[in-house]
């Protein structure tokens, strides 16, 4: 213990402390032959769990009393960081900066752009550790060299063994995840210790400006996170989609093992694949007259029931400008429509099973008190590609006269071909010996149990034929885009209690909307879009979130499965990310981010 003057500025106190250590006798100094750099040290107040970083302040101004436990400690400390590809690295991280800033430093070291999309979370609890004490010589995770771990992928039997290991650790994170660290507080303030293990993951599911030329590491790590989400069933997908993901993984693993180095300089700046995956915007020069899509027969249903069969009724549909109108039949299409849908601001969700010839489109249409769901089913792939492309453009306020319409159609058709599991006519039976990898590595354990190894190998090789021409980076981008197209992609679920309700319900938070779901059935009750949000507030005393939308709509709820700060940060984070544009440089407005996610407790 040392006597400190509470009236002296911290910078003077720390300077005296440094001089005392420098003047220590040589025979008692641990590092007598090396000069020690104290510039990274600062005072940490253990009882208050806070850093004393304002060195021009006095201890008295901080409220430090005689019994305070102050520690003079480095601000940067080692951390074990598990990357999305499940490899662990040791890296020095700032324990005094807020997590948002620390992640920015980590991503800079890893050469990952758009650090605002990532964050840190604690690993899941290992139930086995509760039953027996950890042995001193128990095996630890391999610590990889930082550069060897960035672009490498896992393959072979090691993947299957890791799946089983992760399953035993209950690694699934798709319901009520509360292990994310608070982005507005530092690691030390959240009781993270030296060499503690944390996970680096993409938290906000809006991957802005993905570009193979500049984002090799970012795309690889994003692909790995998507891959493990599929393998560990953190997100639901159909058997057809599982095989599609398996064939892409096999292709990527095959190219990686052949040591193919992606040459970004030789990749086209704008081809069909990149256009589909990056959603690149094209600026129109001049104007074009709007065209009417050829009237095609389709079907509509207005009562979505996830757990029941949907019956479709046939109508005559007309797509013009950014609206869809439907009539009883073609003869009545010159009169008033039965109903008309305005697609600007809507969401377009695929409802497709190529094997079963099911080509559906789900439209989430914004209304005053939320969103309505409309299901449209097309007759074939060509009709589906045209209508979906038109819907996507209309949701952005653009018509079929827009220059990217035909490209969008081709991209959708290409994606459908990738999902097709049937081998082309005349194709020879696949050579099962050609796969020198364990096929169970590319599917979830549940799916692997459905089929024998030989049958699974055959189906993966048949599906692989449709994507065998893709380069390594194209295949990873295809995988990411397919992951994003899954209906439940990017939704975080929390248990809440809405004001005035007597029962708990589920709140889903996506990148652009909030979803209220019935807990017993899992069916959506109401959807509110962030675009219609006027403001939101948190009453920190009663821990209640209040949100106001356009047209006088207001909701309030308290969080049951997590602290309201978690929900508040997700909402603020997504609104912050929506302000990004390609015209801006990559410098982030940290003050705005702090204002949106920090809150006032």
Coordinates of C-alpha atoms in Angstrom, one line a residue:
X1 CA 0.0 0.0 0.0
X2 CA 1.2 3.5 -0.8
X3 CA 0.1 6.9 0.4
X4 CA -1.2 9.0 -2.5
X5 CA -2.2 12.7 -2.5
X6 CA -5.8 12.9 -3.6
X7 CA -5.3 16.5 -4.7
X8 CA -2.5 15.7 -7.2
X9 CA -3.4 15.1 -10.9
X10 CA -3.1 11.4 -11.9
X11 CA -0.4 12.1 -14.4
X12 CA 1.9 13.4 -11.6
X13 CA 1.1 10.4 -9.4
X14 CA 1.8 8.0 -12.2
X15 CA 5.0 9.8 -13.1
X16 CA 6.3 9.5 -9.5
X17 CA 5.4 5.8 -9.5
X18 CA 7.4 5.3 -12.7
X19 CA 10.4 7.1 -11.2
X20 CA 10.3 5.0 -8.1
X21 CA 10.5 1.9 -10.2
X22 CA 13.3 3.2 -12.4
X23 CA 15.3 4.2 -9.3
X24 CA 14.9 0.7 -7.8
X25 CA 18.2 -1.0 -6.9
X26 CA 19.6 -3.1 -9.7
X27 CA 19.9 -6.2 -7.6
X28 CA 16.2 -6.2 -6.9
X29 CA 15.0 -5.2 -10.3
X30 CA 13.4 -8.0 -12.4
X31 CA 14.3 -6.4 -15.7
X32 CA 17.6 -4.8 -14.8
X33 CA 19.0 -5.1 -18.4
X34 CA 15.9 -3.8 -20.2
X35 CA 14.2 -0.5 -20.0
X36 CA 10.5 -0.8 -19.3
X37 CA 7.9 1.3 -21.2
X38 CA 5.2 2.5 -18.8
X39 CA 3.3 4.5 -21.4
X40 CA 0.6 1.9 -21.7
X41 CA 0.0 1.7 -18.0
X42 CA -3.0 3.3 -16.3
X43 CA -4.9 3.1 -13.0
X44 CA -7.7 0.6 -12.5
X45 CA -10.1 1.0 -9.7
X46 CA -11.0 -2.5 -8.7
X47 CA -14.1 -1.8 -6.5
X48 CA -15.8 0.5 -9.0
X49 CA -14.7 -1.6 -12.0
X50 CA -13.5 1.4 -13.9
X51 CA -10.4 2.9 -15.5
X52 CA -9.0 6.3 -14.3
X53 CA -8.0 7.5 -17.7
X54 CA -8.5 11.2 -17.3
X55 CA -5.0 11.9 -16.1
X56 CA -5.7 15.7 -15.6
X57 CA -8.3 14.8 -12.9
X58 CA -7.4 14.4 -9.3
X59 CA -8.1 11.3 -7.2
X60 CA -10.5 13.4 -5.2
X61 CA -12.5 14.4 -8.3
X62 CA -12.8 10.7 -9.2
X63 CA -14.1 10.1 -5.6
X64 CA -11.2 7.9 -4.6
X65 CA -11.2 7.3 -0.8
X66 CA -8.4 5.9 1.4
X67 CA -9.7 2.4 1.2
X68 CA -9.7 2.3 -2.6
X69 CA -7.8 -0.5 -4.4
X70 CA -6.0 1.1 -7.3
X71 CA -3.9 -1.1 -9.6
X72 CA -1.3 0.3 -12.0
X73 CA -1.6 -2.1 -14.9
X74 CA -1.1 -2.2 -18.7
X75 CA -4.1 -1.2 -20.8
X76 CA -3.2 -3.8 -23.5
X77 CA -3.3 -7.4 -22.4
X78 CA -3.2 -10.8 -24.2
X79 CA -6.5 -12.4 -25.2
X80 CA -7.3 -15.8 -26.6
X81 CA -9.5 -15.1 -29.6
X82 CA -11.5 -17.8 -31.4
X83 CA -12.1 -16.8 -35.0
X84 CA -15.2 -17.8 -37.0
X85 CA -13.2 -20.6 -38.6
X86 CA -12.9 -22.1 -35.0
X87 CA -9.2 -21.5 -34.8
X88 CA -7.8 -19.7 -31.8
X89 CA -5.1 -17.0 -31.8
X90 CA -3.4 -15.1 -29.0
X91 CA -3.6 -11.4 -29.7
X92 CA -2.9 -8.3 -27.6
X93 CA -6.1 -6.2 -27.1
X94 CA -6.9 -2.9 -25.4
X95 CA -8.7 -3.7 -22.1
X96 CA -9.4 0.0 -21.5
X97 CA -11.2 0.9 -24.7
X98 CA -14.8 0.1 -25.2
X99 CA -15.4 -3.2 -27.0
X100 CA -16.4 -1.4 -30.2
X101 CA -13.0 0.2 -30.4
X102 CA -11.2 -3.0 -29.3
X103 CA -12.9 -4.9 -32.1
X104 CA -11.8 -2.2 -34.6
X105 CA -8.2 -2.7 -33.5
X106 CA -8.5 -6.5 -33.8
X107 CA -10.0 -6.3 -37.3
X108 CA -7.3 -3.9 -38.4
X109 CA -4.7 -6.5 -37.3
X110 CA -6.6 -9.3 -39.0
X111 CA -7.1 -7.2 -42.2
X112 CA -10.9 -7.4 -41.9
X113 CA -12.8 -4.4 -43.3
X114 CA -16.1 -3.1 -41.7
X115 CA -15.3 -4.0 -38.1
X116 CA -18.6 -2.5 -37.0
X117 CA -20.3 -5.7 -38.2
X118 CA -18.4 -7.8 -35.7
X119 CA -18.2 -8.1 -31.9
X120 CA -17.0 -10.3 -29.1
X121 CA -19.0 -12.8 -27.1
X122 CA -18.2 -15.2 -24.3
X123 CA -18.0 -18.9 -25.1
X124 CA -20.9 -21.2 -24.0
X125 CA -20.6 -22.9 -20.7
X126 CA -19.1 -26.4 -20.8
X127 CA -21.4 -28.6 -18.7
X128 CA -18.6 -31.1 -18.3
X129 CA -16.6 -28.6 -16.3
X130 CA -19.3 -28.4 -13.7
X131 CA -19.0 -32.1 -12.9
X132 CA -15.3 -32.3 -12.5
X133 CA -12.5 -29.9 -11.8
X134 CA -10.2 -29.0 -14.6
X135 CA -7.0 -30.9 -14.4
X136 CA -3.7 -28.9 -14.4
X137 CA -2.4 -30.8 -17.5
X138 CA -5.7 -30.9 -19.4
X139 CA -5.4 -30.4 -23.1
X140 CA -5.9 -26.8 -24.4
X141 CA -7.0 -25.6 -27.8
X142 CA -4.3 -25.2 -30.3
X143 CA -3.1 -21.6 -30.5
X144 CA -2.5 -20.8 -34.1
X145 CA -0.2 -18.2 -35.7
X146 CA -2.3 -15.2 -36.6
X147 CA -1.7 -15.4 -40.3
X148 CA -2.0 -19.2 -40.7
X149 CA -5.4 -19.0 -39.1
X150 CA -7.0 -16.4 -41.4
X151 CA -7.5 -18.1 -44.7
X152 CA -7.3 -21.7 -43.8
X153 CA -10.4 -23.9 -43.8
X154 CA -11.2 -27.0 -41.8
X155 CA -11.9 -30.2 -43.6
X156 CA -11.6 -33.9 -43.4
X157 CA -12.5 -36.0 -40.4
X158 CA -11.4 -33.1 -38.1
X159 CA -14.6 -31.3 -39.0
X160 CA -16.9 -34.1 -37.9
X161 CA -15.1 -34.5 -34.6
X162 CA -15.4 -30.8 -33.9
X163 CA -19.1 -31.0 -34.6
X164 CA -19.6 -33.6 -32.0
X165 CA -17.4 -31.6 -29.6
X166 CA -19.4 -28.4 -30.2
X167 CA -22.7 -30.3 -29.9
X168 CA -21.6 -31.5 -26.5
X169 CA -20.9 -27.9 -25.5
X170 CA -24.4 -26.8 -26.6
X171 CA -22.8 -24.4 -29.2
X172 CA -26.1 -23.6 -30.8
X173 CA -26.8 -19.9 -30.5
X174 CA -30.0 -19.2 -32.4
X175 CA -32.3 -18.7 -29.4
X176 CA -31.9 -15.9 -26.8
X177 CA -28.2 -15.3 -27.1
X178 CA -27.1 -13.1 -24.2
X179 CA -23.4 -13.8 -24.3
X180 CA -22.5 -10.8 -26.4
X181 CA -20.3 -8.3 -24.6
X182 CA -21.5 -4.7 -24.1
X183 CA -20.0 -2.7 -27.0
X184 CA -20.0 0.5 -25.0
X185 CA -17.9 -0.8 -22.1
X186 CA -14.4 -2.1 -21.9
X187 CA -13.2 -5.6 -21.4
X188 CA -12.0 -5.0 -17.9
X189 CA -15.3 -3.4 -17.0
X190 CA -17.0 -6.6 -18.0
X191 CA -14.6 -8.7 -15.9
X192 CA -12.6 -10.2 -18.8
X193 CA -9.2 -11.5 -17.6
X194 CA -5.8 -11.8 -19.2
X195 CA -5.6 -14.8 -21.6
X196 CA -9.4 -15.4 -21.3
X197 CA -11.0 -16.9 -24.3
X198 CA -13.5 -14.9 -26.3
X199 CA -15.2 -15.5 -29.7
X200 CA -15.0 -13.0 -32.6
X201 CA -18.2 -13.2 -34.7
X202 CA -20.2 -11.2 -37.2
X203 CA -22.9 -9.8 -34.9
X204 CA -24.9 -7.6 -37.3
X205 CA -26.1 -9.4 -40.4
X206 CA -25.7 -6.6 -42.9
X207 CA -22.4 -7.3 -44.8
X208 CA -21.8 -4.0 -46.5
X209 CA -19.8 -3.7 -49.7
X210 CA -18.4 -7.2 -49.9
X211 CA -15.7 -7.1 -52.5
X212 CA -13.4 -10.1 -53.4
X213 CA -10.7 -7.6 -54.4
X214 CA -10.3 -6.2 -50.9
X215 CA -12.1 -8.6 -48.6
X216 CA -10.4 -11.9 -48.9
X217 CA -10.0 -12.5 -45.1
X218 CA -13.4 -11.0 -44.4
X219 CA -15.2 -13.2 -46.9
X220 CA -13.3 -16.3 -45.7
X221 CA -14.2 -15.7 -42.1
X222 CA -17.8 -14.9 -43.0
X223 CA -18.0 -18.1 -45.0
X224 CA -16.7 -20.0 -42.0
X225 CA -19.3 -18.5 -39.7
X226 CA -22.1 -19.4 -42.2
X227 CA -20.7 -22.9 -42.6
X228 CA -20.7 -23.6 -38.9
X229 CA -24.2 -22.1 -38.6
X230 CA -25.4 -24.7 -41.1
X231 CA -23.5 -27.6 -39.7
X232 CA -24.5 -27.0 -36.1
X233 CA -28.1 -26.3 -37.2
X234 CA -28.2 -22.8 -35.7
X235 CA -30.5 -21.9 -38.6
X236 CA -33.1 -24.2 -40.3
X237 CA -32.7 -25.3 -43.9
X238 CA -34.4 -27.9 -46.1
X239 CA -32.8 -31.1 -47.1
X240 CA -32.4 -29.7 -50.6
X241 CA -30.6 -26.6 -49.2
X242 CA -28.4 -28.8 -47.0
X243 CA -27.1 -30.7 -50.0
X244 CA -26.5 -27.5 -51.9
X245 CA -24.4 -26.2 -49.0
X246 CA -22.6 -29.5 -48.8
X247 CA -21.7 -29.4 -52.5
X248 CA -20.3 -25.9 -52.1
X249 CA -18.3 -26.9 -49.0
X250 CA -16.9 -29.9 -50.9
X251 CA -15.9 -27.7 -53.8
X252 CA -14.3 -25.1 -51.5
X253 CA -12.5 -27.7 -49.5
X254 CA -11.3 -29.4 -52.7
X255 CA -9.9 -26.1 -54.1
X256 CA -8.3 -25.2 -50.8
X257 CA -6.6 -28.6 -50.5
X258 CA -5.2 -28.2 -54.0
X259 CA -3.6 -24.9 -52.7
X260 CA -5.4 -22.8 -55.2
X261 CA -4.5 -19.2 -54.3
X262 CA -7.3 -16.8 -55.2
X263 CA -6.0 -14.1 -57.5
X264 CA -8.3 -11.1 -56.9
X265 CA -6.7 -9.0 -59.6
X266 CA -7.8 -11.5 -62.3
X267 CA -11.4 -11.7 -61.1
X268 CA -13.9 -9.6 -63.1
X269 CA -14.9 -6.4 -61.4
X270 CA -18.6 -6.9 -62.3
X271 CA -19.8 -10.3 -63.6
X272 CA -23.1 -12.0 -63.2
X273 CA -22.1 -13.9 -60.0
X274 CA -20.6 -10.8 -58.3
X275 CA -23.7 -8.8 -59.3
X276 CA -26.0 -11.3 -57.7
X277 CA -23.9 -11.7 -54.5
X278 CA -22.9 -8.1 -53.8
X279 CA -26.1 -6.5 -54.9
X280 CA -24.1 -3.8 -56.7
X281 CA -26.1 -0.8 -57.5
X282 CA -26.1 0.6 -61.1
X283 CA -26.6 4.2 -61.7
X284 CA -29.1 4.9 -64.5
X285 CA -28.1 7.5 -67.1
X286 CA -31.2 9.2 -68.5
X287 CA -34.7 7.9 -68.3
X288 CA -36.6 4.9 -69.6
X289 CA -40.3 4.2 -70.1
X290 CA -41.7 1.7 -67.8
X291 CA -42.6 -1.7 -69.2
X292 CA -45.5 -4.0 -68.3
X293 CA -44.4 -7.5 -67.5
X294 CA -46.3 -10.0 -69.7
X295 CA -49.4 -11.1 -67.8
X296 CA -48.8 -14.5 -66.4
X297 CA -51.0 -16.8 -64.4
X298 CA -50.1 -17.1 -60.7
X299 CA -51.7 -18.0 -57.4
X300 CA -52.1 -16.1 -54.2
X301 CA -52.8 -16.9 -50.6
X302 CA -53.4 -14.4 -47.8
X303 CA -53.4 -16.7 -44.7
X304 CA -49.9 -17.9 -44.0
X305 CA -49.8 -20.9 -41.6
X306 CA -46.3 -22.2 -41.0
X307 CA -47.5 -25.4 -39.4
X308 CA -50.4 -26.1 -41.7
X309 CA -50.9 -26.7 -45.4
X310 CA -51.6 -23.7 -47.6
X311 CA -54.3 -23.8 -50.2
X312 CA -53.6 -21.6 -53.2
X313 CA -56.4 -20.0 -55.3
X314 CA -55.7 -19.0 -58.9
X315 CA -56.0 -15.4 -60.0
X316 CA -54.8 -13.3 -62.9
X317 CA -51.8 -11.1 -61.9
X318 CA -50.5 -7.9 -63.5
X319 CA -47.2 -6.4 -62.5
X320 CA -46.8 -2.7 -63.5
X321 CA -44.3 -0.1 -62.3
X322 CA -43.9 -1.1 -58.6
X323 CA -47.3 -2.5 -57.9
X324 CA -49.0 -5.9 -58.3
X325 CA -52.7 -6.1 -59.1
X326 CA -54.7 -9.3 -59.2
X327 CA -58.1 -10.1 -60.8
X328 CA -60.5 -13.0 -60.9
X329 CA -59.5 -13.8 -64.4
X330 CA -57.9 -12.3 -67.5
X331 CA -61.2 -11.0 -68.8
X332 CA -61.7 -8.8 -65.8
X333 CA -58.2 -7.4 -65.8
X334 CA -59.4 -4.2 -67.6
X335 CA -61.6 -3.3 -64.6
X336 CA -60.9 -2.7 -60.9
X337 CA -58.6 -5.3 -59.3
X338 CA -59.6 -7.4 -56.4
X339 CA -56.6 -5.9 -54.5
X340 CA -53.4 -4.1 -55.3
X341 CA -50.0 -4.4 -53.5
X342 CA -47.5 -1.5 -53.4
X343 CA -44.1 -3.2 -53.2
X344 CA -41.9 -0.2 -52.4
X345 CA -40.2 -1.0 -49.1
X346 CA -41.4 -4.6 -49.0
X347 CA -39.3 -7.7 -48.3
X348 CA -39.0 -10.4 -50.9
X349 CA -38.4 -13.9 -49.4
X350 CA -38.0 -17.0 -51.6
X351 CA -40.2 -20.0 -50.9
X352 CA -38.6 -22.5 -53.2
X353 CA -38.0 -26.3 -53.5
X354 CA -36.5 -27.0 -57.0
X355 CA -36.7 -30.8 -56.6
X356 CA -40.5 -30.6 -55.8
X357 CA -41.0 -27.9 -58.5
X358 CA -42.2 -25.4 -55.9
X359 CA -41.5 -21.8 -56.9
X360 CA -43.1 -19.5 -54.4
X361 CA -42.5 -15.8 -53.4
X362 CA -43.3 -14.4 -49.9
X363 CA -43.9 -10.7 -49.8
X364 CA -43.8 -8.8 -46.5
X365 CA -45.7 -5.6 -47.2
X366 CA -45.4 -2.6 -44.9
X367 CA -48.6 -1.3 -43.3
X368 CA -49.4 1.2 -40.6
X369 CA -49.3 -1.3 -37.7
X370 CA -46.6 -3.7 -39.0
X371 CA -46.3 -5.9 -42.1
X372 CA -48.7 -8.1 -44.0
X373 CA -47.6 -11.4 -45.5
X374 CA -48.6 -12.4 -49.1
X375 CA -47.7 -15.7 -50.7
X376 CA -47.5 -16.0 -54.5
X377 CA -46.7 -19.2 -56.3
X378 CA -45.4 -19.4 -59.8
X379 CA -45.7 -22.2 -62.3
X380 CA -42.1 -22.7 -63.3
X381 CA -38.5 -21.5 -62.9
X382 CA -38.7 -18.9 -65.7
X383 CA -41.8 -17.3 -64.4
X384 CA -40.4 -17.3 -60.9
X385 CA -37.2 -15.7 -61.9
X386 CA -39.0 -12.9 -63.8
X387 CA -41.5 -12.1 -61.0
X388 CA -38.9 -12.3 -58.2
X389 CA -36.5 -10.0 -60.1
X390 CA -39.4 -7.5 -60.6
X391 CA -40.3 -7.7 -56.9
X392 CA -36.8 -7.1 -55.8
X393 CA -36.4 -4.0 -57.9
X394 CA -39.9 -2.7 -57.0
X395 CA -39.0 -3.0 -53.3
X396 CA -36.2 -0.5 -54.0
X397 CA -38.6 1.8 -55.9
X398 CA -37.3 0.7 -59.3
X399 CA -39.2 -0.7 -62.3
X400 CA -38.4 -3.4 -64.8
X401 CA -37.0 -0.7 -67.1
X402 CA -34.0 -0.5 -64.8
X403 CA -30.8 -1.7 -66.4
X404 CA -30.1 -4.5 -63.9
X405 CA -33.5 -6.3 -64.4
X406 CA -32.3 -8.8 -66.9
X407 CA -29.1 -9.4 -64.9
X408 CA -31.2 -10.0 -61.8
X409 CA -33.3 -12.6 -63.7
X410 CA -30.2 -14.4 -64.9
X411 CA -28.7 -14.4 -61.4
X412 CA -31.9 -16.0 -60.0
X413 CA -31.9 -18.6 -62.7
X414 CA -28.3 -19.4 -61.9
X415 CA -29.1 -19.7 -58.2
X416 CA -31.9 -22.1 -59.0
X417 CA -29.6 -24.2 -61.2
X418 CA -27.2 -24.4 -58.2
X419 CA -30.0 -25.8 -56.0
X420 CA -31.0 -28.4 -58.6
X421 CA -29.9 -31.8 -57.3
X422 CA -30.9 -33.7 -60.4
X423 CA -27.9 -34.6 -62.7
X424 CA -28.2 -33.2 -66.3
X425 CA -29.4 -35.6 -68.9
X426 CA -26.7 -37.9 -70.2
X427 CA -24.4 -37.2 -67.3
X428 CA -22.4 -40.2 -66.3
X429 CA -22.8 -41.6 -62.8
X430 CA -20.4 -39.9 -60.3
X431 CA -17.2 -41.7 -59.4
X432 CA -17.6 -42.3 -55.7
X433 CA -13.9 -42.8 -55.3
X434 CA -13.3 -39.3 -56.5
X435 CA -14.4 -37.9 -53.1
X436 CA -11.4 -38.6 -50.8
X437 CA -13.1 -36.8 -47.9
X438 CA -15.7 -37.8 -45.3
X439 CA -19.1 -36.7 -46.7
X440 CA -20.5 -36.4 -43.2
X441 CA -18.2 -33.5 -42.7
X442 CA -20.3 -31.3 -45.0
X443 CA -23.8 -31.9 -43.5
X444 CA -25.3 -31.6 -40.0
X445 CA -25.3 -34.7 -37.8
X446 CA -29.1 -34.9 -38.1
X447 CA -29.0 -35.0 -41.9
X448 CA -26.1 -37.4 -41.9
X449 CA -28.2 -39.9 -40.0
X450 CA -30.8 -40.0 -42.7
X451 CA -28.6 -41.4 -45.4
X452 CA -25.9 -44.0 -45.7
X453 CA -22.4 -42.8 -46.6
X454 CA -22.5 -44.1 -50.1
X455 CA -25.8 -42.5 -50.8
X456 CA -24.7 -39.1 -49.3
X457 CA -21.5 -39.2 -51.4
X458 CA -23.5 -39.7 -54.6
X459 CA -25.9 -36.9 -53.9
X460 CA -23.1 -34.4 -53.0
X461 CA -21.2 -35.3 -56.2
X462 CA -24.3 -34.9 -58.3
X463 CA -25.0 -31.5 -56.8
X464 CA -21.4 -30.5 -57.2
X465 CA -21.6 -30.8 -60.9
X466 CA -23.7 -27.6 -61.1
X467 CA -21.0 -25.5 -59.3
X468 CA -17.8 -27.2 -60.3
X469 CA -16.8 -24.3 -62.5
X470 CA -16.7 -21.8 -59.7
X471 CA -13.5 -20.3 -58.4
X472 CA -12.7 -20.5 -54.7
X473 CA -13.8 -16.9 -54.0
X474 CA -17.0 -17.3 -56.1
X475 CA -17.9 -20.4 -54.3
X476 CA -17.5 -18.7 -50.9
X477 CA -19.6 -15.8 -52.0
X478 CA -22.3 -18.2 -53.3
X479 CA -22.4 -19.9 -50.0
X480 CA -22.8 -16.6 -48.1
X481 CA -25.5 -15.5 -50.4
X482 CA -27.4 -18.8 -50.1
X483 CA -27.1 -18.5 -46.3
X484 CA -28.5 -15.0 -46.4
X485 CA -31.5 -16.2 -48.5
X486 CA -32.7 -18.6 -45.8
X487 CA -36.0 -17.4 -44.3
X488 CA -34.7 -17.2 -40.7
X489 CA -31.3 -15.7 -41.5
X490 CA -30.1 -13.0 -39.1
X491 CA -32.9 -13.1 -36.7
X492 CA -32.1 -13.0 -32.9
X493 CA -34.9 -14.1 -30.6
X494 CA -35.6 -12.9 -27.1
X495 CA -38.4 -13.6 -24.6
X496 CA -40.2 -10.3 -23.7
X497 CA -43.4 -9.2 -22.0
X498 CA -45.3 -6.6 -23.9
X499 CA -47.0 -3.8 -22.0
X500 CA -50.6 -4.8 -21.2
X501 CA -50.0 -8.5 -21.9
X502 CA -50.2 -11.2 -19.2
X503 CA -48.0 -13.7 -21.0
X504 CA -44.5 -13.9 -22.3
X505 CA -43.9 -13.6 -26.1
X506 CA -40.9 -13.8 -28.4
X507 CA -39.4 -10.8 -30.0
X508 CA -37.3 -11.4 -33.2
X509 CA -34.8 -8.7 -34.2
X510 CA -33.6 -8.6 -37.7
X511 CA -31.5 -6.0 -39.6
X512 CA -34.6 -4.1 -40.7
X513 CA -37.5 -5.1 -38.6
X514 CA -38.9 -6.3 -35.3
X515 CA -41.1 -9.4 -35.2
X516 CA -43.6 -10.3 -32.5
X517 CA -44.2 -14.1 -32.3
X518 CA -46.5 -16.2 -30.3
X519 CA -44.5 -18.4 -28.0
X520 CA -46.7 -21.5 -28.2
X521 CA -47.1 -21.7 -32.0
X522 CA -44.0 -19.7 -33.1
X523 CA -46.1 -17.9 -35.7
X524 CA -45.5 -14.2 -36.3
X525 CA -48.2 -11.9 -34.9
X526 CA -47.0 -8.5 -36.1
X527 CA -43.9 -7.0 -37.8
X528 CA -42.6 -3.5 -37.5
X529 CA -40.0 -2.0 -39.8
X530 CA -37.1 0.1 -38.6
X531 CA -37.8 2.4 -41.6
X532 CA -41.1 3.4 -40.0
X533 CA -39.6 4.0 -36.5
X534 CA -39.7 7.6 -35.2
X535 CA -37.8 7.0 -31.9
X536 CA -37.2 4.6 -29.2
X537 CA -36.4 5.0 -25.5
X538 CA -35.4 2.9 -22.5
X539 CA -36.7 3.5 -19.0
X540 CA -33.7 2.2 -17.1
X541 CA -35.4 2.3 -13.8
X542 CA -38.1 -0.2 -14.8
X543 CA -36.0 -1.7 -17.6
X544 CA -38.7 -1.1 -20.3
X545 CA -38.2 -0.4 -24.0
X546 CA -40.7 2.0 -25.7
X547 CA -40.7 2.4 -29.5
X548 CA -42.8 4.8 -31.6
X549 CA -43.6 4.3 -35.2
X550 CA -45.3 6.3 -37.9
X551 CA -49.1 6.9 -37.9
X552 CA -49.3 6.9 -34.1
X553 CA -48.2 3.2 -33.5
X554 CA -46.4 2.7 -30.2
X555 CA -45.2 -0.5 -28.4
X556 CA -43.5 -1.1 -25.1
X557 CA -42.0 -4.2 -23.6
X558 CA -39.7 -5.5 -20.9
X559 CA -37.1 -8.2 -21.5
X560 CA -37.4 -11.5 -19.7
X561 CA -34.5 -13.6 -21.2
X562 CA -31.9 -10.8 -21.2
X563 CA -31.2 -7.3 -20.1
X564 CA -33.0 -4.6 -22.1
X565 CA -29.5 -3.2 -22.9
X566 CA -29.0 -6.2 -25.2
X567 CA -32.1 -5.4 -27.3
X568 CA -31.4 -1.7 -27.2
X569 CA -27.9 -2.3 -28.6
X570 CA -29.2 -4.5 -31.4
X571 CA -31.7 -1.8 -32.5
X572 CA -29.3 1.0 -32.2
X573 CA -26.5 -1.0 -34.0
X574 CA -28.7 -1.8 -37.0
X575 CA -29.9 1.8 -37.3
X576 CA -26.2 2.9 -37.1
X577 CA -25.3 0.5 -39.9
X578 CA -28.1 1.7 -42.1
X579 CA -26.4 5.1 -42.2
X580 CA -23.5 3.7 -44.2
X581 CA -23.0 4.5 -47.8
X582 CA -20.4 3.9 -50.5
X583 CA -19.8 7.6 -50.8
X584 CA -18.3 7.6 -47.3
X585 CA -14.8 6.6 -46.4
X586 CA -14.3 3.8 -44.0
X587 CA -13.9 6.1 -41.0
X588 CA -16.7 5.4 -38.5
X589 CA -18.7 8.0 -36.6
X590 CA -17.9 6.6 -33.1
X591 CA -19.8 9.3 -31.4
X592 CA -23.0 8.5 -33.3
X593 CA -22.6 4.8 -32.6
X594 CA -22.1 5.5 -28.9
X595 CA -25.1 7.7 -28.8
X596 CA -27.3 5.0 -30.5
X597 CA -26.2 1.9 -28.5
X598 CA -24.8 3.3 -25.3
X599 CA -27.9 4.4 -23.5
X600 CA -28.1 6.3 -20.3
X601 CA -28.3 4.1 -17.2

